[in-house]
XYZ file of C-alpha atoms in Angstrom:
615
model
C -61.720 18.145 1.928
C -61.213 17.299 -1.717
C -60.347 20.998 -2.674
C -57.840 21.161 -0.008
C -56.077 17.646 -0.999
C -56.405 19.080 -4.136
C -54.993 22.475 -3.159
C -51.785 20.192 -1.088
C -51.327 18.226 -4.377
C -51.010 20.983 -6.470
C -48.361 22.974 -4.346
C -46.557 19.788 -3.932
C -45.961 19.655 -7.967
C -45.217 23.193 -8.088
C -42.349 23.214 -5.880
C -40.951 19.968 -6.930
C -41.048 21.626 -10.160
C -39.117 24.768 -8.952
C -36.710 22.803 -6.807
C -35.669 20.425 -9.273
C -35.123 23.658 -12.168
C -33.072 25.251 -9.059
C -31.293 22.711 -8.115
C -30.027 21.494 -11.770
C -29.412 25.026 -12.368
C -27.166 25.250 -9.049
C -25.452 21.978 -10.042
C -24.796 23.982 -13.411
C -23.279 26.396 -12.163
C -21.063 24.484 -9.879
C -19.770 22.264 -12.760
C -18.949 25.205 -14.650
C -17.098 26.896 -11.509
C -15.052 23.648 -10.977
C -13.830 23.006 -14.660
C -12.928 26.946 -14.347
C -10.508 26.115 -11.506
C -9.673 23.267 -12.875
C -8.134 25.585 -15.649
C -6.649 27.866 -13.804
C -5.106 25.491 -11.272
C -3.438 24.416 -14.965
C -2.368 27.531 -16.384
C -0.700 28.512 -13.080
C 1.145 24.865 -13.241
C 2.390 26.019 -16.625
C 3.341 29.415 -15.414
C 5.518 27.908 -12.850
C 6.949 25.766 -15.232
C 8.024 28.401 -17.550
C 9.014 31.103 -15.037
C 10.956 28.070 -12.212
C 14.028 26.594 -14.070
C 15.252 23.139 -13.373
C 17.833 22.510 -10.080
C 21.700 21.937 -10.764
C 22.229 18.510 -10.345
C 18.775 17.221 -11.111
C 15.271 17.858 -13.736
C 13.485 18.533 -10.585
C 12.450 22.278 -10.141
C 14.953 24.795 -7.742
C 12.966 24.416 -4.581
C 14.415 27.955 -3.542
C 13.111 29.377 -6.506
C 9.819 27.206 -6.651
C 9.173 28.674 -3.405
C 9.978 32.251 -3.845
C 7.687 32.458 -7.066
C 4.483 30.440 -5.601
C 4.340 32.544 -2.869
C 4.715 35.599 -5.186
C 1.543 34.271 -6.471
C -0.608 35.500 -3.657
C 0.763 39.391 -4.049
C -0.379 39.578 -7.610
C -2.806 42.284 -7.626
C -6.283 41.709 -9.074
C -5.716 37.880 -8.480
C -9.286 36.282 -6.872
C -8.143 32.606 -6.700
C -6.759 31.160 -3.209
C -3.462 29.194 -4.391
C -1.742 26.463 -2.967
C 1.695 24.855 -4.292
C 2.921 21.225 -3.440
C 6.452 20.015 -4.167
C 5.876 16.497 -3.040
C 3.561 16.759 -0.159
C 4.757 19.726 1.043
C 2.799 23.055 0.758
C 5.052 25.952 -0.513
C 2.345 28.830 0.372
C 0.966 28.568 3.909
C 3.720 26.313 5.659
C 1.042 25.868 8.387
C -0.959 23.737 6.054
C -1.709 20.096 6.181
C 0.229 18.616 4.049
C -1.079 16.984 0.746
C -2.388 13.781 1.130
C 0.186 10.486 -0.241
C -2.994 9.038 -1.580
C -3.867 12.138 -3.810
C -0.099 13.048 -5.276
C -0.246 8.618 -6.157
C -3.755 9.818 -8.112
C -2.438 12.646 -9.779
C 0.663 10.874 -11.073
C -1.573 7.901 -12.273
C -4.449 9.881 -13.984
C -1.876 12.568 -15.152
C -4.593 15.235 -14.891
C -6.625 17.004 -12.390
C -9.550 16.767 -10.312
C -11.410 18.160 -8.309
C -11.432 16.882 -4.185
C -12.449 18.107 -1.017
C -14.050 22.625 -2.395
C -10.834 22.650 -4.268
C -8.829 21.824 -7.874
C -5.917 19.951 -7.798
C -3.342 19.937 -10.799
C -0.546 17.919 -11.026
C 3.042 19.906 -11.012
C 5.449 18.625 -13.663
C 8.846 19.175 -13.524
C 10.432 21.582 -16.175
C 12.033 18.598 -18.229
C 7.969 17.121 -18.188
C 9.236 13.401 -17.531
C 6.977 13.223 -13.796
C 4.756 14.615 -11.271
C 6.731 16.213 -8.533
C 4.122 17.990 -6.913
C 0.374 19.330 -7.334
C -1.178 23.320 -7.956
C -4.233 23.453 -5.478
C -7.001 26.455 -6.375
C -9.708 27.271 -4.468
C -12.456 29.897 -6.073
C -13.018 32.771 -3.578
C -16.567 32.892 -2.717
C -18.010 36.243 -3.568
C -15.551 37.562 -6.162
C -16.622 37.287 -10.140
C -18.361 34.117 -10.047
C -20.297 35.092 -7.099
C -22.098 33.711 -3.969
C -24.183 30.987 -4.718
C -26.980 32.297 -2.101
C -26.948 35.335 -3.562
C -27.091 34.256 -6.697
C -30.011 31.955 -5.633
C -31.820 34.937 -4.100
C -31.469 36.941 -6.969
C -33.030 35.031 -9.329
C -33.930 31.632 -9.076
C -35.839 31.167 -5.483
C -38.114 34.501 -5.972
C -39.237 32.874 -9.034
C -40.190 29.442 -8.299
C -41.804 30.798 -5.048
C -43.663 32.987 -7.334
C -44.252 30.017 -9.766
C -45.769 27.995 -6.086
C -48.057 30.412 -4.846
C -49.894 30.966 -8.700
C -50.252 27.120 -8.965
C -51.537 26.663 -5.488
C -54.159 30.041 -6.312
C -55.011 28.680 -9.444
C -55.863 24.881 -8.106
C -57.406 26.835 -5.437
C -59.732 28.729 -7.874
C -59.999 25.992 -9.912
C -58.885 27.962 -12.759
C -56.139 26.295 -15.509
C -52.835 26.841 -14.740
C -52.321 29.662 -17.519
C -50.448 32.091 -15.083
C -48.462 29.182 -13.444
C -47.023 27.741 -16.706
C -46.076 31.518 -17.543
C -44.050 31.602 -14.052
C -42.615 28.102 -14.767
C -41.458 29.640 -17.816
C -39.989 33.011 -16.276
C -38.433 30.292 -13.905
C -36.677 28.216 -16.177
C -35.534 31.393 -18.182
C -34.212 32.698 -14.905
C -32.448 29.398 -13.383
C -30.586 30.047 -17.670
C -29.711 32.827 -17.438
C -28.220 32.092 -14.344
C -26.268 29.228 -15.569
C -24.745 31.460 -18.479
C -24.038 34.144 -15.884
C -22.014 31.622 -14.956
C -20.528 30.468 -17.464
C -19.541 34.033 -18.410
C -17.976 34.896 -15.334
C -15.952 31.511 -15.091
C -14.410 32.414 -18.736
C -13.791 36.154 -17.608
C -12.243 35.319 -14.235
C -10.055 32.577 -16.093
C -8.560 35.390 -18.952
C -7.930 37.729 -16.119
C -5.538 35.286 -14.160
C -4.086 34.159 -17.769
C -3.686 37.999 -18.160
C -2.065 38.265 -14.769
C 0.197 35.125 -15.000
C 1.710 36.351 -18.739
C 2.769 39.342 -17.362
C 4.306 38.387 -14.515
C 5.948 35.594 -16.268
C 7.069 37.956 -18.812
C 8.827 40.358 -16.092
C 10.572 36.824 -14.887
C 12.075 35.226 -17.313
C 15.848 35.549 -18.104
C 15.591 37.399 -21.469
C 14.313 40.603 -21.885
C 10.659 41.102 -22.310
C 10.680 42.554 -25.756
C 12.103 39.719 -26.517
C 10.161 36.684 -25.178
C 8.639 34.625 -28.000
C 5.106 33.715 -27.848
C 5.932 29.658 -28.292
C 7.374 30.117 -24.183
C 4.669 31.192 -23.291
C 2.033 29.952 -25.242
C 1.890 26.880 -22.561
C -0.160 29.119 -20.486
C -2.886 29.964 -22.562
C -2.869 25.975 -23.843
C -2.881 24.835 -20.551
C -6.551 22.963 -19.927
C -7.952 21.341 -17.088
C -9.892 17.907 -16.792
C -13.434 18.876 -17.443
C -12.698 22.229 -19.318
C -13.410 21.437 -22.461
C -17.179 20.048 -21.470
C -17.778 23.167 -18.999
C -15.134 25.646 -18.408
C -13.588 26.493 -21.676
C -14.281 24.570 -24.344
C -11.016 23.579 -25.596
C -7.369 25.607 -25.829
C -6.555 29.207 -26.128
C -4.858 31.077 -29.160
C -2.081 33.853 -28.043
C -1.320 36.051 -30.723
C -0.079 39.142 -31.489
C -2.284 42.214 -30.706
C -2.078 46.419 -30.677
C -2.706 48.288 -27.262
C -6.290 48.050 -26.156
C -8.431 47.569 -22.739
C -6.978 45.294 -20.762
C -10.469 43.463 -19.707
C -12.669 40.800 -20.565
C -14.358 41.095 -23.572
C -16.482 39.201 -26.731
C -15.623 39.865 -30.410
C -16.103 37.244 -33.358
C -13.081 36.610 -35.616
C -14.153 34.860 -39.011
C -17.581 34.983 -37.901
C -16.799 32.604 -34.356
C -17.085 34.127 -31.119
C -14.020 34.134 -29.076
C -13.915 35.998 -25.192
C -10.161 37.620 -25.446
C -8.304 39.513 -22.864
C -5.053 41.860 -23.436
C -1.685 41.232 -22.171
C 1.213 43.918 -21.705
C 4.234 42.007 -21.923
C 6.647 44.706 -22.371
C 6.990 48.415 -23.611
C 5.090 48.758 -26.975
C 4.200 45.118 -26.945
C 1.249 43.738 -26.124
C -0.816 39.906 -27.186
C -4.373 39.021 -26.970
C -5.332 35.456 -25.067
C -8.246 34.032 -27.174
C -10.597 31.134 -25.928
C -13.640 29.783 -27.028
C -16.638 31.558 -24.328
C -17.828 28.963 -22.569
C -21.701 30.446 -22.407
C -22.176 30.211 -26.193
C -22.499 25.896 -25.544
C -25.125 26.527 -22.591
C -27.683 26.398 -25.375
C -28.333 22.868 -24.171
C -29.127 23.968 -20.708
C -31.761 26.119 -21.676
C -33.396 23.853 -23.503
C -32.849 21.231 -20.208
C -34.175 23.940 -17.509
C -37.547 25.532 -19.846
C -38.520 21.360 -20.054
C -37.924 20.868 -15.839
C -39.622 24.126 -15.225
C -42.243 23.244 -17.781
C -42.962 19.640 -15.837
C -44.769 21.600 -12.892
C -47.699 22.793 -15.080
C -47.708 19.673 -17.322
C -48.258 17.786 -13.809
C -50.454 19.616 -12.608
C -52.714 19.502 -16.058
C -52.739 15.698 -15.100
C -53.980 15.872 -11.799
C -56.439 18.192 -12.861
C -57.404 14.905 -15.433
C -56.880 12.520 -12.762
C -59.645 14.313 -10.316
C -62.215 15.062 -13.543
C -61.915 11.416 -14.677
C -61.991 9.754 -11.378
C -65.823 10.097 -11.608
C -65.654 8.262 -14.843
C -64.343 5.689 -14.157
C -65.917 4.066 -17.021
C -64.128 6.277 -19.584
C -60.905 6.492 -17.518
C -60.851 2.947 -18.024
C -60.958 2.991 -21.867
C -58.994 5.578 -21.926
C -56.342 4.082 -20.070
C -56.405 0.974 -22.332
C -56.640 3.114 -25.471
C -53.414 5.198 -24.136
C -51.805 1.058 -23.449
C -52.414 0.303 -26.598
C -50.773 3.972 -28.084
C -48.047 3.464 -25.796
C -45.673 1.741 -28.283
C -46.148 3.943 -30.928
C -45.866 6.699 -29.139
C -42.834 5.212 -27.812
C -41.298 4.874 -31.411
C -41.735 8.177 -31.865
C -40.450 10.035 -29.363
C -37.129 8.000 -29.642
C -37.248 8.295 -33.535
C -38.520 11.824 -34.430
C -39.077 13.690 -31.012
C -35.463 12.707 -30.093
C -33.352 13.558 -32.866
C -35.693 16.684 -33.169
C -34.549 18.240 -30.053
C -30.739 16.522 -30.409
C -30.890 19.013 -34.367
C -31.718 21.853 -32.134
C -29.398 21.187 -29.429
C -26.293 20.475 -31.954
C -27.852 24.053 -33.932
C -27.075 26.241 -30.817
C -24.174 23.946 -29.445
C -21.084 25.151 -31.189
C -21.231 28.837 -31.799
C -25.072 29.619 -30.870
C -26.819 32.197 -33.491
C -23.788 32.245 -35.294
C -24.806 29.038 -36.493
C -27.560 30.420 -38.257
C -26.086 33.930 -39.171
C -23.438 31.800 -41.378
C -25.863 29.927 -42.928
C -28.180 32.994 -43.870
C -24.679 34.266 -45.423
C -24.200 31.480 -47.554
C -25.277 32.085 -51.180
C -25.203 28.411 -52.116
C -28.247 28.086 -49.569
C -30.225 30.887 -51.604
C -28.973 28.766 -54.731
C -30.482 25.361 -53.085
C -33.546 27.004 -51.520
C -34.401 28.497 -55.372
C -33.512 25.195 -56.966
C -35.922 23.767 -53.964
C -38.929 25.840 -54.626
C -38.601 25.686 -58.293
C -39.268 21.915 -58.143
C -42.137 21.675 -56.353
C -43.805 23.495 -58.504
C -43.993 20.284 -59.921
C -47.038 18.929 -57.114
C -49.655 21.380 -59.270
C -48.555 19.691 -62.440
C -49.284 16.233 -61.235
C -52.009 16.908 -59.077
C -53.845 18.129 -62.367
C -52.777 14.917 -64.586
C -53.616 12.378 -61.592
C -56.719 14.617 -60.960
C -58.140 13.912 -64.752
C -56.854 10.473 -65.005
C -58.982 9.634 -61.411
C -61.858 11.300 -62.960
C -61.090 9.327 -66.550
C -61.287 5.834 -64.285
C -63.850 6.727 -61.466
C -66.476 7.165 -65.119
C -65.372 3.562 -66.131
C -68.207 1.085 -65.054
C -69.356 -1.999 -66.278
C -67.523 -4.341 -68.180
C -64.603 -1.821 -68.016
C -63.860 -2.305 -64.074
C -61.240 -4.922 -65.042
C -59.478 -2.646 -67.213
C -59.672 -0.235 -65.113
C -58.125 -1.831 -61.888
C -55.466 -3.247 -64.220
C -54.846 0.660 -65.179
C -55.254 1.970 -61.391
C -52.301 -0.838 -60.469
C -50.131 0.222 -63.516
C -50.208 4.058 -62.637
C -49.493 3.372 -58.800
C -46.790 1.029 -59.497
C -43.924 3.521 -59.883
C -45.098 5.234 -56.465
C -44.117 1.952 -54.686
C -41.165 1.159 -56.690
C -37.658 1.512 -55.709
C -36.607 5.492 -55.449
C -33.248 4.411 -56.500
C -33.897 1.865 -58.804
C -36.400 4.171 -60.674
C -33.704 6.523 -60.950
C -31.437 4.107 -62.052
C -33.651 3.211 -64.845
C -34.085 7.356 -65.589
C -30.377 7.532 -65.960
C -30.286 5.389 -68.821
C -33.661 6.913 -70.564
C -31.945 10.689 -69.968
C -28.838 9.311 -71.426
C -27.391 11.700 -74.613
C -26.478 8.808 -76.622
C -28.259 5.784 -76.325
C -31.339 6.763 -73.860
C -34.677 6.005 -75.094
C -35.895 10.015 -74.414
C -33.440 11.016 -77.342
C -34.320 8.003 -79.578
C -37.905 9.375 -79.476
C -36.284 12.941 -80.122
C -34.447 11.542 -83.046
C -37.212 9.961 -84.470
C -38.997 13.600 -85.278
C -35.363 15.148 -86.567
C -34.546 16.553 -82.977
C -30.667 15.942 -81.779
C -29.449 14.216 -78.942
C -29.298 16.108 -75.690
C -27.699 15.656 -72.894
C -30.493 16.205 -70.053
C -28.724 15.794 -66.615
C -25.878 17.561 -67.957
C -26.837 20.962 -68.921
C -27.839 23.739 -66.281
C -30.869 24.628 -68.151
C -32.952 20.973 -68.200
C -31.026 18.959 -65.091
C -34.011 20.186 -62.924
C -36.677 19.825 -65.328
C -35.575 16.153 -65.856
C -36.053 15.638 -62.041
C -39.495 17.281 -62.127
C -40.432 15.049 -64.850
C -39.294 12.063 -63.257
C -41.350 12.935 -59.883
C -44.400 13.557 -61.597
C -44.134 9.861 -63.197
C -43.845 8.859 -59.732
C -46.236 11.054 -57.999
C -49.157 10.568 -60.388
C -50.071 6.801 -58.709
C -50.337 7.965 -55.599
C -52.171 11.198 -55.883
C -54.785 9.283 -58.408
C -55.515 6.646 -55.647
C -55.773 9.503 -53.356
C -58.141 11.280 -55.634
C -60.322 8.388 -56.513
C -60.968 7.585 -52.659
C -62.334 10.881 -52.420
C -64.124 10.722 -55.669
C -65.766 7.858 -54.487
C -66.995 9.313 -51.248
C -68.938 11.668 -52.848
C -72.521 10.742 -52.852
C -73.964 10.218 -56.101
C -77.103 11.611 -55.437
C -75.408 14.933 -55.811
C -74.767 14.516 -59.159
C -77.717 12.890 -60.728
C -79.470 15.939 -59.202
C -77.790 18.341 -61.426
C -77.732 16.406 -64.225
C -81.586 16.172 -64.012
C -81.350 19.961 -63.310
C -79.863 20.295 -66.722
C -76.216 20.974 -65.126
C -73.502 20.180 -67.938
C -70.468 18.069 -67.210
C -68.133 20.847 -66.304
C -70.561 22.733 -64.103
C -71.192 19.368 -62.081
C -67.256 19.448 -61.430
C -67.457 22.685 -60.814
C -69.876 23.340 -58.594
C -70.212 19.939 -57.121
C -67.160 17.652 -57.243
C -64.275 20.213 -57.293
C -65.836 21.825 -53.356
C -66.495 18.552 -52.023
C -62.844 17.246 -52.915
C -61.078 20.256 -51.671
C -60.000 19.027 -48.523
C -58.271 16.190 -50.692
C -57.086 18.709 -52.676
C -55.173 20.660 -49.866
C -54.458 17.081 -48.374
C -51.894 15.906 -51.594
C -50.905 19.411 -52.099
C -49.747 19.655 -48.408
C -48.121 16.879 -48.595
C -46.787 16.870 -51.681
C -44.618 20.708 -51.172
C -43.522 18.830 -48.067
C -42.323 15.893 -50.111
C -40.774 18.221 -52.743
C -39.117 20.374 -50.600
C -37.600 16.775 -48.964
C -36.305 16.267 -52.292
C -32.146 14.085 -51.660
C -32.492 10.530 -53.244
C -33.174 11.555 -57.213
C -29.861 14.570 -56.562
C -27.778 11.829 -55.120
C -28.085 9.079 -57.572
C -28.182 11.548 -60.959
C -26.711 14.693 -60.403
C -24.626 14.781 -56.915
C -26.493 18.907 -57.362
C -24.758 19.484 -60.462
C -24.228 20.955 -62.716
C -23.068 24.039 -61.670
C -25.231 23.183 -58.690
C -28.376 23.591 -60.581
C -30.108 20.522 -58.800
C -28.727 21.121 -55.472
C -31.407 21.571 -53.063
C -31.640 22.715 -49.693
C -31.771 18.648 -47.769
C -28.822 17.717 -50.558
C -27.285 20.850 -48.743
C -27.595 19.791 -45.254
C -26.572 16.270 -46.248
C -23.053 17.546 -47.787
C -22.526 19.949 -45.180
C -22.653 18.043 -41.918
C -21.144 14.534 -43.663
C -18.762 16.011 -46.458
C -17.715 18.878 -44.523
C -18.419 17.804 -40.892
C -20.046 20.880 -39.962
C -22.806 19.334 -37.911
C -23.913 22.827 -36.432
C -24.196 24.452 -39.659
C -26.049 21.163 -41.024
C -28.176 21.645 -37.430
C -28.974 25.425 -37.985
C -30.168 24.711 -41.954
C -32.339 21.703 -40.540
C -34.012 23.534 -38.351
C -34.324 27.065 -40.767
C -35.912 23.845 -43.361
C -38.065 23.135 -40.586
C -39.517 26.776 -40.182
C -39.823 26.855 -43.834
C -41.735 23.898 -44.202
C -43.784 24.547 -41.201
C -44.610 28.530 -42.222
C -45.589 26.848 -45.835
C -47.811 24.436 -44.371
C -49.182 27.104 -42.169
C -50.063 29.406 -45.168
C -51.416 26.515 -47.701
C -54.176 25.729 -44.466
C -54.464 29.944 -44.040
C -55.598 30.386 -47.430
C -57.721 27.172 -48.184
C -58.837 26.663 -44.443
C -62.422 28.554 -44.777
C -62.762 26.412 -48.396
C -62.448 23.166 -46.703
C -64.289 24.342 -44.127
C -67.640 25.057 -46.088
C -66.790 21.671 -48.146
């Protein structure tokens, strides 16, 4: 009975795991399909504003000709949209039609932009001298055509997967095996319900540039003057033209139209200045042909994979806690504590998912956001990064320094005894003092000892016949003043580090050796340096991480001058996302600092790992 509740349970999760990635994958695709008609319901508003002149006696459109070119709309060949004109409430197209509704041509002249009612786009019609609404643009997507069938599309990838993802769960709660092979499906599932969602994305962008491609030429064939000689500004309305919800799903923002040589006349992706654009070729005359440029809308579905991987990736995390639920229910004891222990966590853990975790995933999102790998491709490309990420690594080559001098100075105080302990805690306080000083304020007061004419570093200088010299201000010494200044105020805090772990070594150790006739050096050696090594990799851990963190000491003294000889690679990020305001470049080098740091780390425990271990 319990396996089979447990066998229900499990199934349960799995499948509300699958149906909520397919179903916010579905709604995905939807949104994207709607702000796509949205768009085109507005570039064929603005093609009937350009091509349908104003009447005789009023700015209202010539209903003759208004109705002569919407219903020319549904011959254009290649066209997949259903189209509807209003003037008023009157359709244009299908004069069998219900009419539009009063209510909806009020809405559209209040909001002054389109929406999306009852499976269809509405756009508001303005008349050609753009003073009011005189009628709407109604689109409806053909099922079937480039953006597809949604059942098919949910055969094809989505519901095969999460019933694949169901049936592992339920055999692996069955065989009371972890969910290994189920969080692997989960994962194919929320890869698939993506890729589905850019497919989507895609397609809404291509079948948009095809109509725009469609409308231009038609309008070019239409218009009074001859079509070598239509500018671009008449028609440059119709790539512009943007629906409500666009720019968040369907399109990301306006088109460019320029000038372009003969080439294929579909769909395609190039990058231009290193940005991806999807462009599409227009023939607008003999010898003449323009390019419609638009920002693809599946390079900002970077979001939604990271939304669909975390709902697929629920299912298995679930069903990891019901496995805990069902092994701790016979503890109850333990379940109990740890319930209480997890209470008592709770705000912490809290903190930090809205203050690190959050902000965390929000760098990543913003990284892949606005131009996807290109992000990073421009920032690998930069050669002031390879300047900053030098500069970077150079200084923390001051943590060995100062481990060494706060290394000897904790073994200097930890020999102090007896009448010297007072002395000695006055010394401890006076070396740890800078660590909890003000960073800026300590800089501050380095400013004025690094100063070339009246700092106290070139008094000293003078005083042995050496000139003045202006530290901060020459390429060669900028960064070795900053190492200098860290190591004053790393040295308290990796000597109170040090002497902790000098004082948890038992003593017995050493008066051993020195009744074994062991020497000074060889009880450091052999005794005290093996025993501190996991203190060791401790401070030098976190001091590279600390180094390579390195902003406050660059802002306040150098701004990464000069010559950019102190800028480092968080100064970097800092001036590129707030001086610059390129918050997706900024993203992409947070997150390359982040590998960086994390590969470092990774190495430093790879290569002292089996050391601490047999300390």
């Amino acid at each position: 009975m319990v396996a089979r509740r447990w066998v229900i349970a499990a199934t349960a999760v799995a499948a509300a795991g699958g149906a909520a990635t397919v179903g916010v994958a579905r709604w995905a695709e939807g949104r994207f399909e709607r702000a796509g008609a949205l768009r085109i319901a507005a570039t064929t508003a603005a093609y009937l504003a350009v091509v349908v002149p104003a009447g005789a006696d009023s700015s209202d459109f010539d209903l003759a000709k208004l109705l002569v070119q919407a219903r020319a709309l549904t011959t254009l060949p290649g066209r997949t949209s259903a189209v509807e004109v209003y003037h008023g409430t009157a359709p244009l197209v299908d004069a069998t039609a219900a009419p539009l509704p009063a209510a909806e041509l009020a809405s559209l002249r209040r909001e002054a932009g389109g929406r999306w009612q009852d499976g269809r786009a509405l756009m508001p019609l303005i008349d050609p001298g753009c003073r009011e609404v005189v009628g709407a643009v109604a689109i409806r997507v053909v099922r079937g055509g480039s953006v597809g069938d949604a059942a098919a599309q949910l055969l094809r990838w989505a519901f095969p997967a999460a019933l694949l993802a169901v049936v592992v769960a339920a055999g692996a709660a069955a065989g009371r095996r972890p969910p290994g092979h189920y969080t692997v499906a989960a994962l194919l599932l929320g890869l698939a319900a993506y890729a589905d969602v850019r497919g989507a994305a895609r397609r809404v962008t291509d079948r948009w540039l095809a109509e725009t491609r469609l409308l231009l030429q038609e309008a070019a064939t239409r218009l009074p003057t001859p079509r070598t000689r239509v500018a671009l500004s008449v028609l440059a309305p119709l790539a512009a033209a943007e629906g409500t919800g666009a720019g968040r799903g369907g399109g990301r923002g306006n088109a460019d139209l320029v000038e372009a040589d003969s080439t294929t006349p579909t769909p395609r992706r190039v990058r231009v200045a290193g940005a991806p654009y999807a462009v599409v070729a227009a023939r607008l005359g003999a010898g003449r042909w323009v390019e419609v440029r638009a920002a693809p809308a599946e390079a900002s579905t970077a979001g939604w994979l990271l939304l669909l991987t975390g709902l697929a990736l629920c299912g298995p995390l679930a069903l990891r806690g019901l496995r805990w639920v069902e092994l701790a229910a016979h503890r109850r004891q333990e379940l109990r504590e740890t319930a209480t222990a997890w209470a008592f966590l709770a705000p912490a853990g809290l903190h930090l998912a809205l203050f690190s975790f959050g902000p965390t995933l929000y760098t990543l999102y913003l990284s892949m956001h606005a131009g996807g790998f290109a992000n990073f491709a421009a920032v690998l490309r930069d050669r002031l990064l390879w300047i900053s990420l030098r500069n970077t690594v150079v200084y923390s080559l001051y943590v060995p320094v100062s481990m060494a001098i706060a290394l000897v100075i904790a073994l200097l105080l930890n020999r102090a005894g007896g009448g010297a302990r007072r002395a000695v805690r006055l010394l401890r306080a006076a070396f740890f003092l800078p660590c909890v000083a003000s960073v800026v304020g300590a800089a501050l007061v380095w400013q004025w000892m690094y100063h070339p004419d009246f700092g106290l570093v070139n008094y000293l200088l003078s005083l042995v016949g050496a000139g003045p010299y202006d530290w901060l201000g020459r390429p060669r010494t900028a960064l070795i003043a900053l190492m200098l200044l860290s190591i004053w105020a790393q040295v308290g805090y990796q000597m109170a580090v040090f002497l902790a772990g000098l004082e948890g070594i038992p003593q017995a150790y050493l008066d051993a050796a020195r009744v074994d006739g062991a020497t000074a050096w060889q009880r450091f050696r052999r005794i005290t340096l093996p025993l501190l090594r996991p203190v060791l990799l401790f401070v030098l851990v976190t001091g590279v991480i600390g180094a390579f963190q390195l902003f406050t000491y660059v802002y306040v003294l150098t701004r990464g001058g000069p010559l950019h000889a102190t800028e480092t690679v968080v100064y970097r990020i800092y001036q590129t996302s707030w001086e610059f305001l390129q918050f997706g470049s900024a993203s992409a080098l947070s997150v390359c600092l982040f590998a960086l740091l994390f590969g470092a780390t990774w190495l430093q425990f790879k290569l002292l790992g089996r050391a601490v271990e047999y300390a």
